Short mmCIF file of C-alpha atoms and ligand atoms in Angstrom, two decimals:
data_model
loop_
_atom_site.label_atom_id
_atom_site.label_comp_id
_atom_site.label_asym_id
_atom_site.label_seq_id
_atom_site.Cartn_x
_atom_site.Cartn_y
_atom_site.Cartn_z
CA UNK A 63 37.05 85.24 -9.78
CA UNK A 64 36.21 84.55 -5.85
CA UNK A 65 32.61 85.97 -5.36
CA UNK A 66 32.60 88.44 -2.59
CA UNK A 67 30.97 87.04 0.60
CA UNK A 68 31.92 88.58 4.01
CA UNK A 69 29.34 86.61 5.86
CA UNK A 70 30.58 82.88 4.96
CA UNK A 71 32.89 81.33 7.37
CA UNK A 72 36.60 80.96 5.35
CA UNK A 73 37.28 77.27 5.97
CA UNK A 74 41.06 76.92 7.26
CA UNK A 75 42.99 74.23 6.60
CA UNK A 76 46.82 74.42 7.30
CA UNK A 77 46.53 77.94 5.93
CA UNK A 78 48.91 81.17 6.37
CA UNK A 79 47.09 84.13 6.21
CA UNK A 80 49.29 87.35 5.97
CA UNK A 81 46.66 90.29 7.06
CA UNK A 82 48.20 93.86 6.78
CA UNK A 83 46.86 96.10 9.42
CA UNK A 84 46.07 99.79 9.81
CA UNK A 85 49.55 102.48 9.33
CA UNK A 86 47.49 105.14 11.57
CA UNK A 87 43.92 105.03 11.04
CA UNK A 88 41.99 102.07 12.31
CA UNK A 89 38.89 102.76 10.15
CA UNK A 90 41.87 101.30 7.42
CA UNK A 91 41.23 97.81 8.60
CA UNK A 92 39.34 95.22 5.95
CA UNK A 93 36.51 93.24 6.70
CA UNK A 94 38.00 90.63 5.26
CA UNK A 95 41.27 91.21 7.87
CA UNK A 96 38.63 91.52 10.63
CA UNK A 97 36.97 88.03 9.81
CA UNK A 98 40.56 85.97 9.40
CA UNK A 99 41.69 87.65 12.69
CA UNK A 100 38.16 86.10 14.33
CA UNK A 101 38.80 82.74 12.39
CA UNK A 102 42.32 82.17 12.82
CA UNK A 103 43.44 79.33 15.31
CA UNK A 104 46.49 81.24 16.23
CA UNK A 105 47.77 85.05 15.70
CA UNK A 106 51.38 85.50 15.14
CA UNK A 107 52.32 89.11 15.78
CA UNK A 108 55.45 91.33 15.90
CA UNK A 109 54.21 92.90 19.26
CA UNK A 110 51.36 91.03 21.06
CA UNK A 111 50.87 94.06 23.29
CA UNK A 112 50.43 96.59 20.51
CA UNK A 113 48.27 94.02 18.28
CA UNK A 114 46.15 93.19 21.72
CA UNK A 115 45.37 96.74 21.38
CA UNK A 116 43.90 96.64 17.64
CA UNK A 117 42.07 93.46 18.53
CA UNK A 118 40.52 94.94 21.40
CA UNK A 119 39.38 97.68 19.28
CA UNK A 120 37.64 95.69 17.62
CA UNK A 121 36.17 92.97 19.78
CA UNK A 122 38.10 89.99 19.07
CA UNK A 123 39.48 87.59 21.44
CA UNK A 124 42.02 85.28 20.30
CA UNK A 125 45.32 83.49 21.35
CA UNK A 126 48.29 85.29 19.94
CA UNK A 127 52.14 84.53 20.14
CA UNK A 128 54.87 87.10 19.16
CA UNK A 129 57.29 86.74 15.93
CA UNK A 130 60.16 89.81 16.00
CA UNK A 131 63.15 90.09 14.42
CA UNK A 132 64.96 88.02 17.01
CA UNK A 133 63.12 84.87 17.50
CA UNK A 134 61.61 84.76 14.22
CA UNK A 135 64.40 81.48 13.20
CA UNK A 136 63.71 79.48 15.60
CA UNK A 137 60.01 80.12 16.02
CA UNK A 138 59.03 79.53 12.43
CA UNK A 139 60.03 76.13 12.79
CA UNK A 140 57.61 75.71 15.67
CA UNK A 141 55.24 77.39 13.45
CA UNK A 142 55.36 75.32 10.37
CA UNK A 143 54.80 71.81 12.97
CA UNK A 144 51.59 73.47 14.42
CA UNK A 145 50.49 74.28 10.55
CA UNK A 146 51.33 70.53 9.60
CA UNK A 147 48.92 69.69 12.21
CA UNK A 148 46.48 71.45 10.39
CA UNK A 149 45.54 74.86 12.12
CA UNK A 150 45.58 78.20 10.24
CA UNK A 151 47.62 80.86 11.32
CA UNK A 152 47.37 84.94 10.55
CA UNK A 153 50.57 86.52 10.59
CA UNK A 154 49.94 90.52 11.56
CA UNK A 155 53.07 93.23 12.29
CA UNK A 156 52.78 96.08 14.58
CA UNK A 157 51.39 98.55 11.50
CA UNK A 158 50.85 98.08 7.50
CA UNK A 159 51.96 94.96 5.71
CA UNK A 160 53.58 92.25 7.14
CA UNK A 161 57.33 90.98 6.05
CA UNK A 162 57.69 94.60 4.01
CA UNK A 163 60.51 95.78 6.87
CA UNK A 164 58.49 93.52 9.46
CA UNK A 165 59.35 90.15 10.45
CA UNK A 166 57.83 87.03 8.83
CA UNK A 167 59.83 86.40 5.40
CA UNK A 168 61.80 83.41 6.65
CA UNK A 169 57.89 81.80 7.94
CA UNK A 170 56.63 82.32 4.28
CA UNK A 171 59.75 81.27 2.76
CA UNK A 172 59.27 77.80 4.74
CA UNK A 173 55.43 77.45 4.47
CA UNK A 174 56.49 77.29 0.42
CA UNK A 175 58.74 74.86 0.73
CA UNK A 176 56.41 72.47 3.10
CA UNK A 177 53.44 73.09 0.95
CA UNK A 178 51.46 74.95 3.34
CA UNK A 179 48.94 77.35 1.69
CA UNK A 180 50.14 81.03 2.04
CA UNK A 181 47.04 83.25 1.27
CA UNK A 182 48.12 87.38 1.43
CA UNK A 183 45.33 90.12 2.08
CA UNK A 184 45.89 93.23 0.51
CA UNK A 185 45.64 96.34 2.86
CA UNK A 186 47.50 99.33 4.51
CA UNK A 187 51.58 99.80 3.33
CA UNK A 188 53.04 103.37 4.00
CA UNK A 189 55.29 102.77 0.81
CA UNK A 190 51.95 102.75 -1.38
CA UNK A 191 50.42 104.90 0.14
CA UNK A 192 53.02 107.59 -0.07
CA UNK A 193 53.97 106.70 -3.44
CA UNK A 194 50.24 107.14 -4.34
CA UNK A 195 49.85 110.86 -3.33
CA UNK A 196 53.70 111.68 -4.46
CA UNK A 197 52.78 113.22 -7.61
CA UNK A 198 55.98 111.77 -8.68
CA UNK A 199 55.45 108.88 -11.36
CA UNK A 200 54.61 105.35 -10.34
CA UNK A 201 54.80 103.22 -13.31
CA UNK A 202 58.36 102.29 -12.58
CA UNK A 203 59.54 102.06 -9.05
CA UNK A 204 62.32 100.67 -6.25
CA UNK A 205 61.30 100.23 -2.62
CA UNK A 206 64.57 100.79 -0.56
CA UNK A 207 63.12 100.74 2.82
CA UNK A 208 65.56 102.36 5.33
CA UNK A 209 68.94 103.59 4.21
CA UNK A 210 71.72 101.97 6.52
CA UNK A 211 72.52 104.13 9.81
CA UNK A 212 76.19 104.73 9.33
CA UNK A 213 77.19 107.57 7.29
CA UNK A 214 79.37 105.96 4.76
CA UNK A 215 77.12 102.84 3.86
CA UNK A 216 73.95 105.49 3.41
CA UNK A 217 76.12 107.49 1.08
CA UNK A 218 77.50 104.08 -0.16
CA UNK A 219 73.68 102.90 -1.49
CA UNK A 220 72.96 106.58 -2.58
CA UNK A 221 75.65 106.81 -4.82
CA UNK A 222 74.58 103.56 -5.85
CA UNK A 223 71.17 104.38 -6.98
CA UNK A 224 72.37 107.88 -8.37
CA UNK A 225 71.24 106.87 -11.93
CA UNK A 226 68.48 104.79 -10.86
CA UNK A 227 65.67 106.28 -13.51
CA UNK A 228 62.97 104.53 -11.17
CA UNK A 229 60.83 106.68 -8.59
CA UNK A 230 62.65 105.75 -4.84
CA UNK A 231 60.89 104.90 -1.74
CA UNK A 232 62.69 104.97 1.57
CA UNK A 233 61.32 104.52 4.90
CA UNK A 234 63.27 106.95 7.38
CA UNK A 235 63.27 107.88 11.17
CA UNK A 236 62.67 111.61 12.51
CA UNK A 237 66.09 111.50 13.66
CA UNK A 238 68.46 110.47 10.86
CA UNK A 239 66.13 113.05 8.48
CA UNK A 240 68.10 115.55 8.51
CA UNK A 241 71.31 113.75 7.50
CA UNK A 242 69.82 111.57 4.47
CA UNK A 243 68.39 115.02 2.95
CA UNK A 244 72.04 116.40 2.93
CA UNK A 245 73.24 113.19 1.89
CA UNK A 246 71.09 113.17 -0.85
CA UNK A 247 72.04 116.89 -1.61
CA UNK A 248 75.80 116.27 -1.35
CA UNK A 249 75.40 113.46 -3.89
CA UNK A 250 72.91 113.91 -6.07
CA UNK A 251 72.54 117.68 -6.09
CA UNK A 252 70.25 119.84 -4.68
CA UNK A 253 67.02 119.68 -7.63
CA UNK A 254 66.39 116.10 -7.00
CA UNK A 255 63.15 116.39 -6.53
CA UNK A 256 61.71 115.09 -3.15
CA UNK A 257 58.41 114.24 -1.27
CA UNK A 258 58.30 113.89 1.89
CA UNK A 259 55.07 112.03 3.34
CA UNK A 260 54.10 112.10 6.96
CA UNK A 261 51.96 110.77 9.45
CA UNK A 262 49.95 109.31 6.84
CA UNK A 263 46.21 108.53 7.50
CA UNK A 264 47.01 110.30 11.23
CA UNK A 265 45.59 113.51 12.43
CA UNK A 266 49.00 115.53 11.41
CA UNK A 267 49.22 113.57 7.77
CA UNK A 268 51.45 115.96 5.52
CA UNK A 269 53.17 115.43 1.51
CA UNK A 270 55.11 118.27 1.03
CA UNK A 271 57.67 118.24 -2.08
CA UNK A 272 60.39 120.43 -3.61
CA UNK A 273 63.61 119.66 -4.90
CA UNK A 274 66.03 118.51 -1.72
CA UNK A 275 68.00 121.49 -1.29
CA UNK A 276 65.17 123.58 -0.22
CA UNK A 277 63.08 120.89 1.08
CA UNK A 278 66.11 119.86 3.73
CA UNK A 279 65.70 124.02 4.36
CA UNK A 280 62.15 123.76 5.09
CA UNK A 281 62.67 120.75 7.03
CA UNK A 282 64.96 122.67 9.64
CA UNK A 283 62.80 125.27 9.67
CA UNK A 284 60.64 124.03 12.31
CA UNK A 285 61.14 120.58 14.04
CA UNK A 286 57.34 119.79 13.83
CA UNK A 287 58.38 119.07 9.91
CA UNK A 288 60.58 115.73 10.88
CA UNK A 289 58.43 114.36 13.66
CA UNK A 290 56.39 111.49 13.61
CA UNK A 291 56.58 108.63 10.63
CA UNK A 292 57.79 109.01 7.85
CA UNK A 293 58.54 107.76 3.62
CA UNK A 294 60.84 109.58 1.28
CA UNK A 295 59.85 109.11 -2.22
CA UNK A 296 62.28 110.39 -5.14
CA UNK A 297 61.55 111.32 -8.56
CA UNK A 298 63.63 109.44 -10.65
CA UNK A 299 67.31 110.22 -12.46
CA UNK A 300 66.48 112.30 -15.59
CA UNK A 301 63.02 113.12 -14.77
CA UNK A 302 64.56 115.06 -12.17
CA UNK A 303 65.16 118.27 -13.88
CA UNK A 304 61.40 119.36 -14.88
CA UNK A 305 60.52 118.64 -11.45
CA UNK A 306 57.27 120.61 -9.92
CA UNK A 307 56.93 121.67 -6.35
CA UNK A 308 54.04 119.97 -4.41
CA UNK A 309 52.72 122.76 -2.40
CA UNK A 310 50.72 122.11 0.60
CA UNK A 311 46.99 122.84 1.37
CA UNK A 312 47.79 124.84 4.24
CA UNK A 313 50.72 127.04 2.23
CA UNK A 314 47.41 127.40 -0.30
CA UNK A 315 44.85 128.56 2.17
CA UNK A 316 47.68 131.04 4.20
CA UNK A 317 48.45 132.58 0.29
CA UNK A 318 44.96 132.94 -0.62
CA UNK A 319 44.13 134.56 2.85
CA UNK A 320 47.10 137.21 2.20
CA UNK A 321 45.87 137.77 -1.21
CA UNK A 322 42.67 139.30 -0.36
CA UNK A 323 44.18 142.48 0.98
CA UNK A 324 47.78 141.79 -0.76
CA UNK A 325 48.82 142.06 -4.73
CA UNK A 326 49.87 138.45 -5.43
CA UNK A 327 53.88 139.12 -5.38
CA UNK A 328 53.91 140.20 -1.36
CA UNK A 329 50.98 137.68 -0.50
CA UNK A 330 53.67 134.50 -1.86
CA UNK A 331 56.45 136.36 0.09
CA UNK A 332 55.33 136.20 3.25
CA UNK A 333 53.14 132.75 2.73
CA UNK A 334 56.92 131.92 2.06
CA UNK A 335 58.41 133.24 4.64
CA UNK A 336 55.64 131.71 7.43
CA UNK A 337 56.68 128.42 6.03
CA UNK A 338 60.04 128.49 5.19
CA UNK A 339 60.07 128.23 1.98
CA UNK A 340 62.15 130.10 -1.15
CA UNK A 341 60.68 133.52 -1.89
CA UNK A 342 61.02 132.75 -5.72
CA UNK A 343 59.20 129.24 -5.62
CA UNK A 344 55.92 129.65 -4.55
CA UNK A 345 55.51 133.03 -6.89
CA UNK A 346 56.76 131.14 -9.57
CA UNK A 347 54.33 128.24 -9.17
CA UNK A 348 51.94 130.19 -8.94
CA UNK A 349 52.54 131.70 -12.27
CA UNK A 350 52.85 128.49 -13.45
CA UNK A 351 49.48 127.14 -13.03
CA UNK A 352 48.18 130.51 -13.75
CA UNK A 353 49.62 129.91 -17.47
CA UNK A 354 48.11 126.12 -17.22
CA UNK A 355 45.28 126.98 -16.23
CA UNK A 356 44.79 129.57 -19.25
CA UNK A 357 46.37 127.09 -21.61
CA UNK A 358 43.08 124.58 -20.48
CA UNK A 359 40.13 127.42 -20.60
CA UNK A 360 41.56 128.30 -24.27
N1 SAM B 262 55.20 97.08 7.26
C1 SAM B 262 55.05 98.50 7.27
C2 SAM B 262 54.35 98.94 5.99
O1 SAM B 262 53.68 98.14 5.35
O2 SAM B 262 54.44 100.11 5.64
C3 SAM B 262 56.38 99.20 7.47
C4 SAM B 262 57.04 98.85 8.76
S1 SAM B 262 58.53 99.75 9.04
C5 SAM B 262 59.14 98.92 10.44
C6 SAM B 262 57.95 101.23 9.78
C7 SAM B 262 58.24 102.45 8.91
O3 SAM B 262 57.22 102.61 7.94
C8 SAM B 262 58.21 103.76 9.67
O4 SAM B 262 59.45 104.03 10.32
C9 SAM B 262 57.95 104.76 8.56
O5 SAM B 262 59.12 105.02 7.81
C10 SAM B 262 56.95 103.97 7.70
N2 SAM B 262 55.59 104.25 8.17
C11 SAM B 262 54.79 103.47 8.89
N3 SAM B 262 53.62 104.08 9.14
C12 SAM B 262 53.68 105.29 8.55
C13 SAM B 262 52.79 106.40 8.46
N4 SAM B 262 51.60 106.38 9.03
N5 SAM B 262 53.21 107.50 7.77
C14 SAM B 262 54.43 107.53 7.19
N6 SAM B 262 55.31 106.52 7.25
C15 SAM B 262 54.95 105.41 7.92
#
């Protein structure tokens, strides 16, 4: 194993360095992402503007050049000459982990194959993250990333993945939301049980889960609930059925407020109706960890 040492210069040598930067909160950033970005010869980023930004944040001052979607063919073959020559190069995207739904796959695919050292640094990725705080189980798992635009390919690849056992992460927009929850409820069914993770590591973060049906009626309840970014993650075929609602802290602190001059049954109706939810669901999990918690005290 590598013995820690943030102080000692890395020495670079024809090395690729992919460095995943913050998904919201800069305080996310590694030391060890800091001291590459310092180090580097040459930063390759998705946006130069927005990564200018981050680097300013933090002090450093180095040459960058931009890799997107559209140039990234023909500049990764300028890339791999300048890494012949010997400099080191971190590749950065405009949030989380490079090449996961950012440019740079074709660069790393070609550093392989000329023998140029590819070193990754682990750090921010809204698909972990999410999944991490899902509730819903992570031993087995399929990162779908966005679900095509067009109506019939979406429902194409969720029919597709209808018996997929495997938890599913998708990255989605604000504005398709809406449609890819009733896609999911026209073909799957309405209990599939969903999370929806938001704004994560921002000021607004919120995980809020219930089966799809009633989380696509939350959703429309207020428009505040599909702004901003945004991962899907759903529980997998099977499992589906003894799915648990993930209720939020806020739903939590409204209830408990109501229930100090309310009996418990009108308290969880109106802490349902504020926030859109189903009468019947928040009572009942209530109940339900009343009886867990019991179960653990005897
Ligand atoms: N490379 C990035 C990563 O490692 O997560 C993903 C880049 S992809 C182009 C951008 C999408 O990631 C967003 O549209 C959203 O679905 C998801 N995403 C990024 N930041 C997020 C955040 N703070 N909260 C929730 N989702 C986020």
């Amino acid at each position: 194993m590598n013995e820690p040492n943030q102080t000692k210069e890395v020495k670079m040598v024809s090395t690729l360095y992919i460095v995943p930067t913050p998904i919201g909160n800069l305080d996310d950033i590694t030391l060890r992402a800091l001291q590459i970005l310092k180090q580097v010869e040459l930063i390759v980023a998705e946006d130069t503007r927005r990564t200018g930004l981050l680097l300013q944040h933090f002090a450093i001052n180095n040459r960058m050049i931009s890799l997107h979607v559209h140039n990234e063919q023909k500049k990764t073959d300028q890339l791999i000459t300048q890494l012949k020559q010997g400099i080191s190069i971190a590749l950065v995207s405009d949030a989380g982990t490079p090449i996961i739904n950012d440019p740079g796959y074709h660069l790393v695919k070609y550093c392989h194959q000329a023998g140029i050292l590819v070193v990754p640094l682990p750090g921010p990725c809204a698909a972990m993250t999410a999944l991490s705080a899902s509730g819903i189980a992570s031993d087995r798992f399929c990162y779908e990333g966005f679900l095509p635009a067009k109506r019939k390919s979406r429902q194409d690849v969720l029919h597709g993945l209808t018996k997929n056992s495997r938890t599913l992460i998708f990255y989605e927009s604000p504005h398709r939301l809406l449609e890819t929850l009733a896609d999911m409820v026209a073909i799957w069914g309405a209990k599939r049980y969903v999370v929806l993770a938001r704004e994560l590591t921002k000021t607004w973060e919120s995980i809020y889960g219930l089966p799809v049906g009633e989380l696509l009626d939350w959703v429309k309840f207020d428009e505040n609930r599909y702004r901003g970014e945004m991962v899907l993650v759903v529980e997998g075929y099977r499992v589906a059925k003894n799915s648990k609602p993930v209720i939020s802290c806020d739903v939590m602190k409204t209830l408990a407020l109501l229930q100090q001059s309310l009996p418990l049954k009108k308290a969880a109706g109106i802490t349902a109706e504020i926030y859109g939810l189903k009468n019947n669901t928040l009572y009942k999990y209530i109940l339900e960890q009343q009886v867990s918690a019991d179960n653990v005290i005897k």
